């Protein structure tokens, strides 16, 4: 494929501009057959991306045996284990033993049950009504060793009273100093889960534990596959479980996706796959992304090794451009002459056909006062006026107020349709046979901002930036739009590059600029901590802007300058700082 063809393919490729490139040696290892095979595998893998919307999406299957085992576990979990556990553990629903939000909460509660049951064989449940924190504090010396406990039994009344009190609630055996720590810990866990009353367990908690052990094994199996199970809301978990059990196809597709991924990795397409997934490029654009990467890599290889391209000279290229520019200007001049001649011929024909209207036009043109209103003038001489002036420019409000309510024009064209309200546009639309609405719904929508005066706005936070529906939005839902892809306004491609990439998806055809100056430059203003905390206007930024303004006035006085701020307060602060600075720069007064 020629360089011209490659560059043409790149220009026509509407897919994502990926950054993956292959070396010349990697490209040479690809035969047309292997490249086509890799592209087909990528296409098949893209067709399997519906697995990303399944409840199985985060799982990873490698073999069909793994799929069979997992499906059996999930079916058993849905049909037997979970229903049986839920039917017994009604405390999950009624909150009798604390609030349960996730499966992890259930596991923690069931882990706590045997601990509570063990202590309930040693102490009466009324022990939890004591001030256990105070008890723990009183018995703290026992944690230092046997000798410390012995000494405090003899000398510490508080220590002895605490032991005596605990002994009253002891069912069997002597009080152990660490018992109170366990009681405190259990009570804290109990209260932490929002449980009411004293810690307790269901009478059949052993059955719950046995069932939960089977459930836990199944959940751990799913977790090892990559599914985020334990932090799942348990209400939503039941829906997820049914979705997993009902979807018996996706796991098999995931095995095939794994096989395709391994094959593509072996074909040196791993970097491209990583980029496609990391950038979350839609699956339907994967083939275009692959072709873009291949063609771009080939262009890089050709440009680096072709002597003909290396002999390219700017002078010859500039000469051709200049010749074209001159011919293009001549063509535009000739086109203007042709349009003027056609207009004059059509106007003369129309004036000859409507003599009375021509006479009225001549009379009105000779008057110095008391002219007919435009509305009446058009009503009495529509053919003559429209022949003389076939193109009219006016705001929607002017059209409604000045022109008669009748179809006058072959075509009504709205510019900046994204900023026109439908109710303002109706009157103009009614006066034409056809309507074209040009605009960009990514730009500023209609807002009441320009209807406000500075006196109406107390601060920047009160600015009415929320927009309304425009006539462009309205018509976009009624007919198919036609996109203009050639970007002709920015003299430097870098001015539109950000918007082209982030807003228009690289769909605009742009041209590099000839200038050497940077069209956009970021100036960082360091901030001093603890000073000037006004979020709407920072003094250091205002001072830096004034310095840049004065520098421009000194170095480039022939170029006009506009300063745009993101808020009224900041604009006022800059203006005040500029006024103060100009008192000592009288030599720059002419610029301002």
Coordinates of C-alpha atoms in Angstrom, one line a residue:
X1 CA 0.0 0.0 0.0
X2 CA 1.4 3.4 -1.0
X3 CA 2.1 6.2 1.4
X4 CA -0.6 8.3 -0.3
X5 CA -3.1 5.4 0.2
X6 CA -2.0 4.9 3.8
X7 CA -2.4 8.6 4.6
X8 CA -5.8 8.6 2.8
X9 CA -6.9 5.6 4.9
X10 CA -5.8 7.5 8.1
X11 CA -7.7 10.6 7.1
X12 CA -10.9 8.6 6.3
X13 CA -10.6 6.4 9.4
X14 CA -13.3 7.7 11.8
X15 CA -12.3 5.4 14.6
X16 CA -10.3 6.2 17.7
X17 CA -6.8 7.6 17.4
X18 CA -4.9 5.0 19.3
X19 CA -1.2 5.4 20.2
X20 CA -0.1 1.8 19.8
X21 CA 2.6 1.4 17.2
X22 CA 4.6 -1.6 15.9
X23 CA 8.2 -1.6 14.8
X24 CA 9.2 -2.3 11.2
X25 CA 10.4 -5.8 12.1
X26 CA 7.0 -6.6 13.7
X27 CA 5.2 -5.3 10.6
X28 CA 7.4 -7.4 8.3
X29 CA 6.6 -10.6 10.3
X30 CA 2.9 -10.1 9.4
X31 CA 1.8 -11.7 6.2
X32 CA -1.5 -10.5 4.6
X33 CA -3.0 -13.8 5.9
X34 CA -1.8 -13.5 9.5
X35 CA -2.9 -9.8 9.6
X36 CA -6.3 -10.7 8.3
X37 CA -6.5 -13.6 10.8
X38 CA -5.6 -11.4 13.7
X39 CA -8.1 -8.8 12.6
X40 CA -10.8 -11.5 12.5
X41 CA -9.9 -12.7 15.9
X42 CA -10.1 -9.1 17.2
X43 CA -13.5 -8.8 15.5
X44 CA -14.7 -12.0 17.2
X45 CA -13.3 -10.8 20.6
X46 CA -15.1 -7.4 20.1
X47 CA -18.3 -9.3 19.4
X48 CA -18.0 -11.1 22.8
X49 CA -17.7 -7.8 24.7
X50 CA -21.4 -8.2 25.6
X51 CA -20.0 -10.3 28.5
X52 CA -19.0 -7.0 30.1
X53 CA -22.7 -6.3 30.8
X54 CA -23.4 -9.7 32.5
X55 CA -23.3 -10.4 36.2
X56 CA -20.4 -12.6 35.4
X57 CA -18.4 -9.7 33.9
X58 CA -15.7 -9.5 36.6
X59 CA -15.1 -13.3 36.7
X60 CA -12.2 -15.0 34.9
X61 CA -12.7 -18.4 33.3
X62 CA -9.9 -20.3 31.6
X63 CA -11.3 -23.8 31.0
X64 CA -14.7 -25.4 30.3
X65 CA -14.1 -27.6 33.3
X66 CA -13.9 -24.6 35.5
X67 CA -17.2 -23.3 34.0
X68 CA -19.0 -26.6 34.7
X69 CA -17.8 -26.7 38.3
X70 CA -18.8 -23.1 38.9
X71 CA -22.3 -23.4 37.3
X72 CA -23.0 -26.5 39.5
X73 CA -21.9 -24.5 42.6
X74 CA -24.1 -21.5 41.7
X75 CA -27.1 -23.7 40.9
X76 CA -26.8 -25.5 44.3
X77 CA -26.3 -22.2 46.0
X78 CA -29.5 -20.7 44.4
X79 CA -31.7 -23.8 44.6
X80 CA -30.8 -25.3 48.0
X81 CA -28.1 -23.7 50.2
X82 CA -29.2 -20.0 50.2
X83 CA -33.0 -20.6 50.4
X84 CA -32.5 -23.1 53.3
X85 CA -30.2 -20.7 55.1
X86 CA -32.6 -17.7 54.6
X87 CA -35.6 -19.7 55.8
X88 CA -33.9 -20.4 59.1
X89 CA -32.0 -17.2 59.6
X90 CA -35.0 -14.9 59.7
X91 CA -33.1 -12.6 62.0
X92 CA -31.3 -11.3 58.9
X93 CA -34.6 -9.7 57.8
X94 CA -36.0 -8.5 61.1
X95 CA -32.8 -7.2 62.6
X96 CA -33.2 -9.1 65.8
X97 CA -29.5 -9.6 66.1
X98 CA -28.3 -6.4 64.5
X99 CA -28.4 -4.6 61.2
X100 CA -27.2 -6.6 58.3
X101 CA -26.2 -4.8 55.1
X102 CA -23.7 -7.0 53.3
X103 CA -22.8 -10.7 53.2
X104 CA -19.7 -9.8 55.1
X105 CA -22.0 -8.6 57.9
X106 CA -23.7 -11.9 58.0
X107 CA -20.4 -13.7 58.2
X108 CA -19.2 -11.5 61.0
X109 CA -22.4 -12.0 63.0
X110 CA -22.2 -15.8 62.6
X111 CA -18.6 -15.7 63.7
X112 CA -19.7 -13.8 66.9
X113 CA -22.5 -16.3 67.7
X114 CA -20.2 -19.2 69.0
X115 CA -18.2 -16.7 71.1
X116 CA -21.3 -15.4 72.8
X117 CA -22.7 -18.9 73.3
X118 CA -19.4 -20.0 74.9
X119 CA -19.5 -17.2 77.5
X120 CA -23.2 -17.8 78.1
X121 CA -22.3 -21.2 79.4
X122 CA -20.0 -19.5 82.0
X123 CA -22.0 -16.4 82.9
X124 CA -25.7 -15.5 83.3
X125 CA -26.9 -13.1 80.6
X126 CA -27.5 -10.4 83.2
X127 CA -23.7 -9.9 83.4
X128 CA -24.0 -7.7 80.3
X129 CA -26.0 -5.2 82.3
X130 CA -23.0 -4.4 84.5
X131 CA -20.6 -1.6 83.7
X132 CA -18.1 -3.9 82.0
X133 CA -15.7 -1.1 81.1
X134 CA -15.4 -0.3 84.8
X135 CA -14.9 -4.0 85.6
X136 CA -12.2 -4.3 83.0
X137 CA -10.4 -1.2 84.4
X138 CA -10.6 -2.6 87.9
X139 CA -9.2 -6.0 86.9
X140 CA -6.5 -4.6 84.7
X141 CA -3.7 -5.5 87.2
X142 CA -4.5 -9.2 86.6
X143 CA -3.3 -8.8 83.0
X144 CA 0.2 -8.0 84.4
X145 CA 0.8 -11.5 85.7
X146 CA -0.1 -13.9 88.6
X147 CA 1.9 -12.0 91.2
X148 CA 0.2 -8.7 90.4
X149 CA -3.2 -10.3 90.6
X150 CA -2.2 -11.9 94.0
X151 CA -1.1 -8.6 95.4
X152 CA -4.2 -6.7 94.3
X153 CA -6.4 -9.5 95.7
X154 CA -4.9 -8.7 99.1
X155 CA -4.6 -4.9 98.9
X156 CA -7.0 -3.5 96.3
X157 CA -10.6 -3.2 97.4
X158 CA -11.7 -2.1 93.9
X159 CA -10.1 -5.2 92.5
X160 CA -11.7 -7.5 95.1
X161 CA -15.1 -6.0 94.6
X162 CA -15.0 -6.5 90.8
X163 CA -14.1 -10.2 91.3
X164 CA -16.8 -10.6 93.8
X165 CA -19.4 -9.0 91.6
X166 CA -18.4 -11.1 88.6
X167 CA -18.5 -14.3 90.7
X168 CA -22.2 -13.6 91.5
X169 CA -23.0 -14.0 87.8
X170 CA -20.6 -16.9 87.2
X171 CA -22.4 -20.2 86.5
X172 CA -19.5 -22.6 86.9
X173 CA -15.9 -22.3 87.8
X174 CA -13.8 -19.4 89.0
X175 CA -13.7 -16.0 87.5
X176 CA -10.9 -15.6 85.0
X177 CA -9.5 -12.1 84.6
X178 CA -9.6 -12.2 80.8
X179 CA -13.3 -13.1 80.9
X180 CA -14.3 -9.4 81.4
X181 CA -12.2 -8.4 78.4
X182 CA -14.0 -10.9 76.2
X183 CA -17.4 -9.7 77.6
X184 CA -16.4 -6.1 76.7
X185 CA -15.3 -7.1 73.2
X186 CA -18.5 -9.1 72.5
X187 CA -20.7 -6.3 73.8
X188 CA -18.9 -3.7 71.6
X189 CA -19.3 -5.9 68.5
X190 CA -22.9 -6.4 69.4
X191 CA -23.7 -2.7 69.7
X192 CA -21.5 -1.9 66.7
X193 CA -23.9 -3.9 64.5
X194 CA -26.9 -2.0 65.8
X195 CA -28.2 -4.8 68.0
X196 CA -30.6 -4.1 70.8
X197 CA -30.6 -5.5 74.3
X198 CA -28.0 -7.9 75.7
X199 CA -25.9 -10.2 73.4
X200 CA -27.7 -13.4 72.6
X201 CA -27.8 -16.2 70.0
X202 CA -30.6 -18.2 68.3
X203 CA -31.3 -21.5 69.9
X204 CA -30.4 -23.3 66.7
X205 CA -27.4 -21.2 65.9
X206 CA -25.3 -24.4 65.4
X207 CA -27.6 -25.3 62.4
X208 CA -27.1 -21.8 61.1
X209 CA -23.3 -22.2 61.4
X210 CA -23.3 -25.5 59.6
X211 CA -25.4 -24.2 56.7
X212 CA -23.4 -21.0 56.5
X213 CA -20.1 -23.0 56.2
X214 CA -21.4 -24.5 53.0
X215 CA -22.6 -21.1 51.8
X216 CA -19.3 -19.5 52.6
X217 CA -17.4 -22.2 50.6
X218 CA -19.5 -21.4 47.6
X219 CA -19.1 -17.6 48.0
X220 CA -15.3 -18.0 48.4
X221 CA -15.2 -20.0 45.1
X222 CA -17.0 -17.1 43.3
X223 CA -14.6 -14.7 45.0
X224 CA -11.6 -16.6 43.7
X225 CA -13.0 -16.1 40.2
X226 CA -12.9 -12.4 40.7
X227 CA -16.6 -11.6 41.6
X228 CA -16.9 -9.0 44.4
X229 CA -19.2 -11.0 46.6
X230 CA -18.6 -10.2 50.2
X231 CA -19.2 -6.5 50.1
X232 CA -22.4 -6.9 48.1
X233 CA -25.7 -5.7 49.6
X234 CA -27.4 -8.9 50.7
X235 CA -30.8 -7.8 49.2
X236 CA -29.1 -7.2 45.8
X237 CA -27.1 -10.4 46.3
X238 CA -30.2 -12.5 45.9
X239 CA -30.9 -10.8 42.5
X240 CA -27.3 -11.3 41.5
X241 CA -27.4 -15.0 42.5
X242 CA -30.4 -15.5 40.3
X243 CA -28.8 -13.6 37.4
X244 CA -25.7 -15.7 37.7
X245 CA -27.6 -19.0 37.8
X246 CA -29.8 -18.0 34.9
X247 CA -26.9 -16.9 32.7
X248 CA -25.3 -20.2 31.8
X249 CA -24.0 -18.9 28.4
X250 CA -21.7 -16.0 29.4
X251 CA -19.1 -18.2 31.3
X252 CA -18.6 -20.3 28.1
X253 CA -18.1 -17.1 26.1
X254 CA -15.6 -15.9 28.6
X255 CA -13.5 -19.1 28.0
X256 CA -13.5 -18.3 24.3
X257 CA -12.6 -14.7 25.0
X258 CA -9.7 -15.9 27.1
X259 CA -8.5 -18.1 24.2
X260 CA -8.8 -15.2 21.7
X261 CA -6.9 -12.9 24.0
X262 CA -4.1 -15.4 24.4
X263 CA -3.9 -15.8 20.6
X264 CA -3.8 -12.1 20.1
X265 CA -1.2 -11.7 22.8
X266 CA 0.9 -14.2 20.9
X267 CA 0.4 -12.1 17.7
X268 CA 2.0 -9.1 19.4
X269 CA -1.3 -7.3 19.8
X270 CA -1.2 -7.2 23.6
X271 CA -0.4 -3.5 23.7
X272 CA -3.3 -2.7 21.5
X273 CA -5.7 -4.8 23.6
X274 CA -4.5 -3.0 26.8
X275 CA -5.0 0.4 25.2
X276 CA -8.5 -0.5 23.9
X277 CA -9.5 -1.7 27.4
X278 CA -7.8 1.0 29.4
X279 CA -9.4 3.7 27.3
X280 CA -12.7 1.9 27.3
X281 CA -13.0 2.2 23.5
X282 CA -16.4 0.8 22.3
X283 CA -16.1 -2.7 20.9
X284 CA -17.6 -1.7 17.6
X285 CA -14.6 0.6 17.0
X286 CA -11.9 -2.0 17.7
X287 CA -11.3 -3.0 14.1
X288 CA -10.9 0.7 13.1
X289 CA -8.5 1.2 15.9
X290 CA -6.5 -1.8 14.8
X291 CA -6.3 -0.5 11.2
X292 CA -5.3 3.0 12.5
X293 CA -2.5 1.5 14.5
X294 CA -1.3 -0.6 11.5
X295 CA -1.5 2.2 9.0
X296 CA 0.2 4.7 11.4
X297 CA 3.0 2.2 12.1
X298 CA 3.5 1.7 8.3
X299 CA 3.6 5.5 7.7
X300 CA 6.2 5.9 10.4
X301 CA 8.3 3.1 8.8
X302 CA 8.0 4.6 5.3
X303 CA 8.9 8.1 6.4
X304 CA 11.9 7.0 8.2
X305 CA 13.3 5.0 5.3
X306 CA 12.2 6.4 2.0
X307 CA 14.8 8.7 0.2
X308 CA 12.2 10.3 -2.0
X309 CA 10.3 11.6 1.0
X310 CA 13.6 12.6 2.5
X311 CA 14.2 14.9 -0.5
X312 CA 11.1 16.9 0.1
X313 CA 11.8 20.7 0.0
X314 CA 9.8 23.4 1.6
X315 CA 10.5 25.9 -1.3
X316 CA 8.9 23.7 -4.0
X317 CA 6.0 23.0 -1.7
X318 CA 5.5 26.7 -0.8
X319 CA 5.6 27.6 -4.5
X320 CA 2.8 25.2 -5.3
X321 CA 0.8 26.5 -2.4
X322 CA 1.3 30.1 -3.5
X323 CA 0.3 29.3 -7.0
X324 CA -2.8 27.6 -5.7
X325 CA -3.6 30.5 -3.4
X326 CA -3.3 33.0 -6.3
X327 CA -5.6 30.9 -8.5
X328 CA -8.0 30.4 -5.7
X329 CA -8.3 34.2 -5.1
X330 CA -8.8 34.7 -8.9
X331 CA -11.6 32.1 -8.7
X332 CA -13.3 33.9 -5.8
X333 CA -13.1 37.2 -7.7
X334 CA -14.6 35.6 -10.8
X335 CA -17.3 34.0 -8.7
X336 CA -18.3 37.3 -7.2
X337 CA -18.6 38.9 -10.6
X338 CA -20.7 36.0 -11.8
X339 CA -23.0 36.3 -8.8
X340 CA -23.3 40.1 -9.2
X341 CA -24.2 39.7 -12.9
X342 CA -26.8 37.0 -12.2
X343 CA -28.3 39.2 -9.4
X344 CA -28.4 42.2 -11.7
X345 CA -30.0 40.3 -14.5
X346 CA -32.7 38.7 -12.2
X347 CA -33.4 42.1 -10.6
X348 CA -33.9 43.8 -13.9
X349 CA -36.2 41.1 -15.1
X350 CA -38.3 41.3 -11.9
X351 CA -38.5 45.1 -12.0
X352 CA -39.7 45.0 -15.6
X353 CA -42.4 42.5 -14.7
X354 CA -43.6 44.6 -11.7
X355 CA -43.5 48.2 -12.9
X356 CA -45.7 49.6 -10.1
X357 CA -43.5 48.1 -7.4
X358 CA -40.4 49.5 -9.2
X359 CA -42.0 53.0 -9.2
X360 CA -42.8 52.7 -5.5
X361 CA -39.2 51.7 -4.7
X362 CA -37.9 54.7 -6.6
X363 CA -40.3 57.1 -4.8
X364 CA -39.3 55.8 -1.4
X365 CA -35.6 56.0 -2.2
X366 CA -36.0 59.7 -3.1
X367 CA -37.8 60.6 0.1
X368 CA -35.9 62.2 3.0
X369 CA -38.6 61.6 5.6
X370 CA -41.9 59.9 6.2
X371 CA -40.9 56.7 4.7
X372 CA -43.2 53.7 4.7
X373 CA -42.6 51.2 7.4
X374 CA -40.6 48.2 6.3
X375 CA -43.6 45.9 7.0
X376 CA -45.9 48.0 4.7
X377 CA -43.1 48.5 2.2
X378 CA -42.7 44.8 1.8
X379 CA -46.4 44.2 1.6
X380 CA -46.7 46.7 -1.3
X381 CA -43.5 45.9 -3.2
X382 CA -42.4 42.3 -2.3
X383 CA -41.1 41.3 -5.7
X384 CA -39.1 44.4 -6.3
X385 CA -37.5 44.6 -2.9
X386 CA -36.6 40.9 -2.8
X387 CA -35.2 41.0 -6.3
X388 CA -33.0 44.0 -5.4
X389 CA -32.0 42.5 -2.0
X390 CA -32.5 38.8 -2.1
X391 CA -30.5 38.2 1.1
X392 CA -31.7 39.8 4.4
X393 CA -30.0 39.6 7.7
X394 CA -31.7 40.2 11.0
X395 CA -32.3 38.9 14.5
X396 CA -35.4 36.6 15.1
X397 CA -37.0 39.5 17.0
X398 CA -36.4 42.0 14.2
X399 CA -37.9 39.6 11.7
X400 CA -41.0 39.2 13.8
X401 CA -41.4 43.0 14.3
X402 CA -40.4 44.4 10.9
X403 CA -41.5 41.8 8.3
X404 CA -45.1 40.9 7.3
X405 CA -46.4 37.6 8.4
X406 CA -46.1 35.8 5.1
X407 CA -43.8 33.5 3.2
X408 CA -41.2 35.8 1.7
X409 CA -38.0 33.8 1.4
X410 CA -36.9 30.6 -0.3
X411 CA -34.6 29.8 2.6
X412 CA -34.3 30.9 6.2
X413 CA -30.8 30.3 7.7
X414 CA -30.1 30.4 11.4
X415 CA -26.5 30.9 12.4
X416 CA -25.5 29.8 16.0
X417 CA -28.7 27.9 16.3
X418 CA -27.6 26.6 19.7
X419 CA -28.2 30.0 21.1
X420 CA -31.7 30.7 19.7
X421 CA -34.8 29.8 21.7
X422 CA -37.5 27.9 19.7
X423 CA -40.1 30.5 20.6
X424 CA -37.9 33.3 19.1
X425 CA -37.3 31.2 15.9
X426 CA -40.8 30.4 15.0
X427 CA -41.6 33.8 13.4
X428 CA -38.6 33.6 11.2
X429 CA -39.2 29.9 10.2
X430 CA -42.8 30.8 9.1
X431 CA -41.5 33.4 6.7
X432 CA -39.5 30.9 4.6
X433 CA -40.1 27.9 2.4
X434 CA -37.1 26.0 3.8
X435 CA -35.1 26.3 6.9
X436 CA -31.5 25.5 7.7
X437 CA -30.3 25.7 11.2
X438 CA -26.5 25.9 11.6
X439 CA -25.0 25.5 15.1
X440 CA -23.2 23.3 17.6
X441 CA -25.0 21.9 20.6
X442 CA -21.7 21.6 22.4
X443 CA -21.5 25.4 22.5
X444 CA -23.3 27.8 24.9
X445 CA -27.0 27.1 25.1
X446 CA -29.6 29.9 25.4
X447 CA -29.3 31.6 28.8
X448 CA -30.7 34.7 30.5
X449 CA -27.2 35.8 31.2
X450 CA -27.0 38.6 28.5
X451 CA -30.4 39.9 29.7
X452 CA -28.9 40.7 33.1
X453 CA -27.2 43.8 34.1
X454 CA -24.2 44.0 36.5
X455 CA -26.7 45.6 39.0
X456 CA -28.8 42.4 38.9
X457 CA -25.9 40.2 39.9
X458 CA -24.6 40.3 43.4
X459 CA -21.9 37.8 43.0
X460 CA -20.5 35.2 40.6
X461 CA -22.4 32.3 42.2
X462 CA -25.7 34.0 41.2
X463 CA -24.8 34.0 37.5
X464 CA -27.6 32.2 35.6
X465 CA -25.5 29.8 33.5
X466 CA -28.1 27.0 33.3
X467 CA -29.3 26.9 29.7
X468 CA -32.6 26.2 27.9
X469 CA -33.5 24.1 25.0
X470 CA -32.5 25.7 21.7
X471 CA -34.0 25.5 18.3
X472 CA -31.1 23.4 17.3
X473 CA -31.9 20.8 20.0
X474 CA -35.5 20.8 19.0
X475 CA -34.9 20.3 15.3
X476 CA -32.2 17.7 15.9
X477 CA -34.9 15.4 17.3
X478 CA -37.1 15.9 14.2
X479 CA -34.6 15.4 11.3
X480 CA -31.1 14.0 10.7
X481 CA -28.3 16.5 11.1
X482 CA -25.6 17.0 8.5
X483 CA -22.1 17.4 10.1
X484 CA -19.5 19.8 8.7
X485 CA -16.2 18.1 9.4
X486 CA -13.7 20.6 7.9
X487 CA -12.6 23.0 10.6
X488 CA -11.7 26.3 9.0
X489 CA -11.7 28.9 11.7
X490 CA -8.6 28.3 13.8
X491 CA -5.4 29.4 12.1
X492 CA -3.5 27.0 14.3
X493 CA -4.5 23.4 14.8
X494 CA -3.5 23.5 18.4
X495 CA -6.4 25.9 19.2
X496 CA -9.0 23.3 18.2
X497 CA -7.0 20.2 19.1
X498 CA -8.3 19.9 22.7
X499 CA -12.0 20.3 21.7
X500 CA -11.5 18.0 18.7
X501 CA -10.2 15.3 20.9
X502 CA -12.3 15.6 24.0
X503 CA -15.6 16.9 22.6
X504 CA -15.8 15.9 18.9
X505 CA -14.1 12.6 19.2
X506 CA -11.4 13.6 16.7
X507 CA -14.0 13.8 14.0
X508 CA -13.0 17.2 12.7
X509 CA -10.5 17.5 9.8
X510 CA -8.0 20.2 10.9
X511 CA -4.8 21.7 9.4
X512 CA -1.5 22.5 11.1
X513 CA -0.7 26.1 11.6
X514 CA 2.2 27.9 10.0
X515 CA 3.0 30.2 12.9
X516 CA 5.8 29.6 15.3
X517 CA 4.2 31.3 18.3
X518 CA 2.4 29.1 20.8
X519 CA -1.3 29.9 20.4
X520 CA -2.0 28.8 24.0
X521 CA 0.2 29.2 27.0
X522 CA -0.3 28.2 30.7
X523 CA 1.0 30.7 33.3
X524 CA 1.2 29.2 36.8
X525 CA 0.8 31.7 39.6
X526 CA 2.2 30.3 42.9
X527 CA -0.2 30.7 45.9
X528 CA 0.9 31.6 49.4
X529 CA -0.8 29.5 52.1
X530 CA -2.9 31.4 54.5
X531 CA -3.3 34.6 52.4
X532 CA -6.2 35.8 50.2
X533 CA -8.7 33.0 50.7
X534 CA -11.3 34.5 48.4
X535 CA -12.1 31.6 46.0
X536 CA -13.6 33.9 43.4
X537 CA -10.6 36.2 43.0
X538 CA -7.0 35.8 44.0
X539 CA -4.8 38.9 44.3
X540 CA -1.7 37.2 43.1
X541 CA -3.4 36.1 39.9
X542 CA -4.8 39.6 39.3
X543 CA -1.3 41.1 39.7
X544 CA 0.2 38.6 37.3
X545 CA -2.5 39.4 34.7
X546 CA -1.7 43.1 35.0
X547 CA 2.0 42.4 34.4
X548 CA 1.2 40.5 31.3
X549 CA -1.1 43.3 30.0
X550 CA 1.6 45.9 30.5
X551 CA 4.1 43.6 28.9
X552 CA 1.9 43.2 25.8
X553 CA 1.3 47.0 25.7
X554 CA 5.1 47.6 25.6
X555 CA 6.1 44.8 23.2
X556 CA 3.2 44.5 20.9
X557 CA 1.3 47.8 20.9
X558 CA 0.1 47.2 17.3
X559 CA -2.0 44.2 18.5
X560 CA -5.2 44.7 20.4
X561 CA -5.7 42.7 23.6
X562 CA -8.8 41.2 25.3
X563 CA -8.9 39.9 28.8
X564 CA -11.4 37.3 29.8
X565 CA -12.1 36.3 33.4
X566 CA -14.2 33.6 35.0
X567 CA -16.1 35.9 37.3
X568 CA -17.2 39.5 37.8
X569 CA -15.3 40.0 41.1
X570 CA -12.0 38.9 39.4
X571 CA -12.6 41.2 36.5
X572 CA -13.2 44.2 38.8
X573 CA -10.1 43.3 40.8
X574 CA -8.0 43.2 37.6
X575 CA -9.4 46.5 36.4
X576 CA -8.6 48.2 39.7
X577 CA -5.1 46.8 39.7
X578 CA -4.6 47.9 36.1
X579 CA -5.8 51.4 36.8
X580 CA -3.4 51.7 39.8
X581 CA -0.5 50.4 37.6
X582 CA -1.2 52.8 34.8
X583 CA -0.6 55.8 37.1
X584 CA 3.1 55.0 37.0
X585 CA 3.1 54.1 33.2
X586 CA 1.8 57.2 31.5
X587 CA 3.8 56.3 28.4
X588 CA 1.4 53.4 27.8
X589 CA -1.8 55.5 27.9
X590 CA -2.2 55.5 24.1
X591 CA -2.6 51.7 24.1
X592 CA -5.5 51.8 26.6

